[in-house]
Structure formats: structure tokens, C-alpha cells
Coordinates of C-alpha atoms in Angstrom, one line a residue:
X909 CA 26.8 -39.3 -22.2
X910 CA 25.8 -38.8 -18.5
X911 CA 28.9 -35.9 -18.4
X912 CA 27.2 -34.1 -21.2
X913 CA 23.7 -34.6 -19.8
X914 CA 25.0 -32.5 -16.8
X915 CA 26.6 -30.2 -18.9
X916 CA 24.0 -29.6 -20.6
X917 CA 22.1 -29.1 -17.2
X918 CA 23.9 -27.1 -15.7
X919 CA 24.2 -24.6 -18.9
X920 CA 20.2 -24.7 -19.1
X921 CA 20.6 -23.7 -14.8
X922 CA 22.8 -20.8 -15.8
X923 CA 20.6 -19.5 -18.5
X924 CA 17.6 -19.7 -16.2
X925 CA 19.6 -18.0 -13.1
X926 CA 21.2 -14.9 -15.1
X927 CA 18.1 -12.8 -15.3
X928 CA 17.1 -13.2 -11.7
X929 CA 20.4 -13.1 -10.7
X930 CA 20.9 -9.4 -12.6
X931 CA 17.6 -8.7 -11.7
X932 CA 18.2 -9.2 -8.0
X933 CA 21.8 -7.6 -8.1
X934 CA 20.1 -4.1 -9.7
X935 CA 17.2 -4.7 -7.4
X936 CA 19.9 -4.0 -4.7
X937 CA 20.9 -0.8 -5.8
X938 CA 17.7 0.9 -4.6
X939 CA 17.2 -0.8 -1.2
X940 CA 18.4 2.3 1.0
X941 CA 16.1 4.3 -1.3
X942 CA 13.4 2.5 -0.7
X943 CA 13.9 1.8 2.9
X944 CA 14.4 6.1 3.0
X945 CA 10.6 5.7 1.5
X946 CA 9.6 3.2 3.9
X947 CA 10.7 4.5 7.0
X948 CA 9.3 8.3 6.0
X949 CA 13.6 9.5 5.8
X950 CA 15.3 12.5 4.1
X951 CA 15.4 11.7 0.5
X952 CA 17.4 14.0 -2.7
X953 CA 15.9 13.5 -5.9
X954 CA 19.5 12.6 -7.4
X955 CA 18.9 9.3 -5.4
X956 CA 15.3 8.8 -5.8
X957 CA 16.4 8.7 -9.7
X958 CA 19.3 6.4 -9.5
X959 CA 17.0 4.4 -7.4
X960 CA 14.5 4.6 -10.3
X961 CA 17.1 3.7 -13.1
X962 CA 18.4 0.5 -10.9
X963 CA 14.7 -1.1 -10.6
X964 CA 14.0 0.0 -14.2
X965 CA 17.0 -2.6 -15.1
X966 CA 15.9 -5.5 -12.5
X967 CA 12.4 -5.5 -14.3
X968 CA 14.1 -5.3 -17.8
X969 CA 16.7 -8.3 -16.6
X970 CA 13.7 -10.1 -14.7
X971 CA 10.0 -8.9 -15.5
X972 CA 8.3 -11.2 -13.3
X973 CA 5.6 -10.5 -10.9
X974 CA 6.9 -10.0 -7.7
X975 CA 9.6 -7.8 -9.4
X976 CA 7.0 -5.5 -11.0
X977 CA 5.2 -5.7 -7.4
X978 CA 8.4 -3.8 -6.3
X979 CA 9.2 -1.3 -8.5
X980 CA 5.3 -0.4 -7.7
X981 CA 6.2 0.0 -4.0
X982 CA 9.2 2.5 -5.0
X983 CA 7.1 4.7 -7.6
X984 CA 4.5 4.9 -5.7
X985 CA 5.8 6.0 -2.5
X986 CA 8.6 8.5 -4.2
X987 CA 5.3 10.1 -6.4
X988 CA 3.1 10.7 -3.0
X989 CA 6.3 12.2 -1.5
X990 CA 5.4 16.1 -1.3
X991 CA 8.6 16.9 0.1
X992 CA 10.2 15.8 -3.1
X993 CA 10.7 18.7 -5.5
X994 CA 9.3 16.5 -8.3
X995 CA 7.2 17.8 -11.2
X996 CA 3.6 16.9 -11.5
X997 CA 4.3 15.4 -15.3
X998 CA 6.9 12.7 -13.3
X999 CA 4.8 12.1 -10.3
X1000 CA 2.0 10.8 -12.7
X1001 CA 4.5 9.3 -15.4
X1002 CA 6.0 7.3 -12.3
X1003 CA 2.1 6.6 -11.1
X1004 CA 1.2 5.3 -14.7
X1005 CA 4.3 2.9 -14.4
X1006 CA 3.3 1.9 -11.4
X1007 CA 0.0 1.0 -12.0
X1008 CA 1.1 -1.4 -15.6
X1009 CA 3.3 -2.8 -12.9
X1010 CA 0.3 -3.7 -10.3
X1011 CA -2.1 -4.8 -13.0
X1012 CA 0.4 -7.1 -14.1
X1013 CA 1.6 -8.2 -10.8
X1014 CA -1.5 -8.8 -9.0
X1015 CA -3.4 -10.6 -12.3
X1016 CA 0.0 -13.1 -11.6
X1017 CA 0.4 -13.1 -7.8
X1018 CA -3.1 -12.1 -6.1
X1019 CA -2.6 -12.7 -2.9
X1020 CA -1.0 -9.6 -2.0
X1021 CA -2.6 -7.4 0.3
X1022 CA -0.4 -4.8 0.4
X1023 CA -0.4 -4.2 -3.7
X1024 CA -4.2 -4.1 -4.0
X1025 CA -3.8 -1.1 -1.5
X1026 CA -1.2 0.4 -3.6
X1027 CA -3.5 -0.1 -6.4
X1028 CA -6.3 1.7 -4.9
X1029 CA -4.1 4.4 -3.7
X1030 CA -3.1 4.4 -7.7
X1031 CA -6.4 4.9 -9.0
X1032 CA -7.2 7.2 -6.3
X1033 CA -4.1 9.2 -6.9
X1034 CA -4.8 9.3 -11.3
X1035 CA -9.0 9.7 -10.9
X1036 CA -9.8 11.0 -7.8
X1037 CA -12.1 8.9 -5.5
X1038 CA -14.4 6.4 -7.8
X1039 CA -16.4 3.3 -7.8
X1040 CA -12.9 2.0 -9.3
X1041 CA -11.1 2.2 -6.3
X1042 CA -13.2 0.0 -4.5
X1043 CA -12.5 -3.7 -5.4
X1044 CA -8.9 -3.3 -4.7
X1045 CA -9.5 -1.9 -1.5
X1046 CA -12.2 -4.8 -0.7
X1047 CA -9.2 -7.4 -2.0
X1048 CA -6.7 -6.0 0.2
X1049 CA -9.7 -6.8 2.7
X1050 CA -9.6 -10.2 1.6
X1051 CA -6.2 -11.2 1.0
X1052 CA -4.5 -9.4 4.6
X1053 CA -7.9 -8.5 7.0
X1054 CA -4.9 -8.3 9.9
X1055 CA -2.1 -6.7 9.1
X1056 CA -2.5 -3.6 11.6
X1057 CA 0.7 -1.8 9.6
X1058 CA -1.3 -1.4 6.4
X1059 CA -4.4 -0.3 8.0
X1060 CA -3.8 3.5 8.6
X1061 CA -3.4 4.0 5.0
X1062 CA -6.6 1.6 4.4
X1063 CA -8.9 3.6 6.5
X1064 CA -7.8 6.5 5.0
X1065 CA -9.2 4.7 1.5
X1066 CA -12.1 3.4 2.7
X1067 CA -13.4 6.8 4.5
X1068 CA -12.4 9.0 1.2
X1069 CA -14.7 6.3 -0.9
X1070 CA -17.5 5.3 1.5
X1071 CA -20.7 7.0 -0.5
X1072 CA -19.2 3.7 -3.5
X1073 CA -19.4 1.0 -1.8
X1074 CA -22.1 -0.7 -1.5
X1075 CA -24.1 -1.9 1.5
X1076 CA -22.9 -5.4 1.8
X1077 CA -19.4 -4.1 1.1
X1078 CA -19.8 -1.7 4.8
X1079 CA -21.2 -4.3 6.3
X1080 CA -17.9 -6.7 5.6
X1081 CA -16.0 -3.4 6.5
X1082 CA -17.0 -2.8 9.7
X1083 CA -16.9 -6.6 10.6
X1084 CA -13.1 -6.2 9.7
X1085 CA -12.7 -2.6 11.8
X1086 CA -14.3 -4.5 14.5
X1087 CA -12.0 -7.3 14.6
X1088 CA -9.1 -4.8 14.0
X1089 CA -9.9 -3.0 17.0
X1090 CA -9.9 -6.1 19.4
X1091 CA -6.7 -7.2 18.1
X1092 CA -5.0 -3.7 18.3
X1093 CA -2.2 -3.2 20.9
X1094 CA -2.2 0.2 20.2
X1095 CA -5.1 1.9 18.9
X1096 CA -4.0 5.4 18.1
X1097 CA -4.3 4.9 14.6
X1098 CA -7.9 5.1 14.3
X1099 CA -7.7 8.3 15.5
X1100 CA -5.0 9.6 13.3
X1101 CA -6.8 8.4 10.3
X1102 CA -9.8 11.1 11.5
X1103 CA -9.5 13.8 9.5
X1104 CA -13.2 15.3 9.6
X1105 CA -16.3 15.6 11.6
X1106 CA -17.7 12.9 8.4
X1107 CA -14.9 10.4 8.9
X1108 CA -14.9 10.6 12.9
X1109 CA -18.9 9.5 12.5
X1110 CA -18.2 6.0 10.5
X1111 CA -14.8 5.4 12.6
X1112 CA -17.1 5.0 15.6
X1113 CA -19.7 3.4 14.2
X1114 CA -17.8 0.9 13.0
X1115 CA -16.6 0.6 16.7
X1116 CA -19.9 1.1 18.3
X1117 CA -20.2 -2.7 19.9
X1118 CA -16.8 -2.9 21.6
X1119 CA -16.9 -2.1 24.7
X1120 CA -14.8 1.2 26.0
X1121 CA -14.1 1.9 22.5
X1122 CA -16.1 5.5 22.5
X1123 CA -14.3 6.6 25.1
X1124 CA -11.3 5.6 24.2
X1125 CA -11.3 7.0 20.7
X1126 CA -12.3 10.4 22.3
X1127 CA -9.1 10.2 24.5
X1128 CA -6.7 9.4 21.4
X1129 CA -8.4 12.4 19.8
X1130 CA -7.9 15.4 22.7
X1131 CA -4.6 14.0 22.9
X1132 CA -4.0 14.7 19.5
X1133 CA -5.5 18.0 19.2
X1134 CA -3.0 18.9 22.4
X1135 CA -0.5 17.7 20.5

């Protein structure tokens, strides 16, 4: 009896494992595609599909969360790429995936900082800017207030929404610039993510309290117009 209990265990294991196991192997397929995306590298659109077909498979084998979460990452970043000769009809086609995938995920794993971004980046990306793009941003807020890698791209969201938010939502946004600042090692960044007269304004008066910071945004700034 106990051999066929563990038979029967171990059967019941290897029906469980398959689809993660196939969903992880496929998953593999488009890593060097998506570290291309990742790290901003040359990219063909022959691979960018392969890549495409492979993740299509892991969520088929293994539709779970963080799975979905993933394939999001990929479409997204291959659909803002303008260097890729895609058409408009499959940058949004891979956007709409994308954003079924993010719904999904996030309503099952929410503490991911990084998605709700993606998300608002989505909705920014299919609408234009909106009042919808703002509680995703304000949950990336939330969920990963620290991660100074994610922040460029943030700023850049929060400065092409500001007039929607609301005024207890820039108050809780400049308390988190703030903080950013201080813990910054290198504080470029704020700088890049000027990209107007407008967006300059709010960058430094979310920075007006810390000390230095004026004149160190201005010097981060001539430095990049002499660049």
C-alpha cells in the first residue's frame, strides 16, 4: 500500500511539474531577447518574433502570474522600440497582449512595482495621458518607493500626467522625490528625465528643501546641453 501511496505521489508531482517545467524551458528561449531589450542592444525583428512565439508557449504551458508578468516585460519593451521596423497594427496588438497579461498578473501578484509602471506606461502608450494612468503609477509608488533603476522611466510618467493627479497624490510624490534624492548616488537622472521648461519647474520643486540640490540639478543640466 505505502509503495502505491508514493506512486501515486510522485505521478501527482509530475503532473504538477510538467507545465512549469515547459513553461520555464520555452521561457528560456527568449532570455537573450529580452536581455537585448533590457540592456537597450541591437535587436532584428526575426528574433524579436521567435522571442514572441517562445513566451507565447511558456504562458500557454504555464499561465500563472508571474509568467504573464513576463511576457508583459518583453511586449512592452519590443512595442516602445522605435528602432524596430515594426508596424503600428503589431506594436498595439503586442501592447493589448500585454496589458490582459498585467491586469491578470498584478490582480494575482500586487506587489510588483515594476508591473504597475509597465502598466501605466501601457495605458499611456493605448490612450494618451489620462486620469487612468494614475493609480498604477501611485502603486508602483507604493509597492517599490526605492528602486532608483525604475525611477527615470517613473518621472517621466508622473511629469507627462501631473495636471490628474490630485493634490494629496503630489504631495505623496514629492515626499517620495525627496527621499529619492537623498538616497541617490548618482543624481543625473533627474536631469535626463527634463524634457521641458514645465517638467524642469516640478523636478525642482519637488527638490526645493534639500540642500545644494538647485545647484546641482543646474550643473547636471549645462552638462547635458554640452553634451
Amino acid at each position: 500500500m505505502l509503495r502505491g501511496l508514493l506512486g501515486l505521489g510522485g505521478a501527482v508531482l509530475a503532473y504538477v511539474a510538467w507545465p512549469v517545467a515547459q513553461g520555464a524551458w520555452q521561457a528560456q528561449k527568449a532570455d537573450t531577447v529580452v536581455y537585448a531589450l533590457r540592456t537597450n542592444r541591437p535587436l532584428d525583428v526575426a528574433a524579436v518574433d521567435a522571442a514572441a512565439r517562445a513566451l507565447d508557449r511558456a504562458v500557454a504551458a504555464d499561465p500563472v502570474a508571474g509568467r504573464r508578468i513576463g511576457r508583459s516585460e518583453f511586449l512592452v519593451g519590443a512595442a516602445l522600440r522605435l528602432d524596430l521596423p515594426l508596424t503600428p497594427e503589431q506594436r498595439t496588438q503586442w501592447l493589448k497582449v500585454a496589458l490582459s497579461d498585467l491586469e491578470f498578473g498584478l490582480a494575482n501578484a500586487p506587489a510588483r512595482g515594476v508591473a504597475w509602471a509597465r502598466l501605466a506606461a501601457v495605458y499611456q502608450a493605448l490612450g494618451g495621458t489620462s486620469e487612468r494612468v494614475i493609480p498604477p503609477i501611485m502603486m508602483s509608488l507604493d509597492t517599490a518607493p526605492s528602486m532608483e533603476s525604475l525611477w527615470p522611466a517613473r518621472m517621466q510618467l508622473i511629469l507627462d500626467n501631473w495636471k490628474f493627479f490630485t493634490p494629496e497624490q503630489r504631495a505623496r510624490i514629492a515626499t517620495y522625490v525627496a527621499m529619492t534624492w537623498r538616497a541617490s548616488a548618482d543624481r543625473r537622472w533627474f536631469a535626463e528625465a527634463i524634457r521641458s521648461p514645465i517638467d524642469e519647474l516640478f523636478v525642482r520643486y519637488f527638490v526645493r528643501d534639500e540642500p545644494n540640490a538647485q545647484e546641482e540639478l543646474t550643473k547636471w543640466l549645462e552638462r547635458r546641453k554640452k553634451d
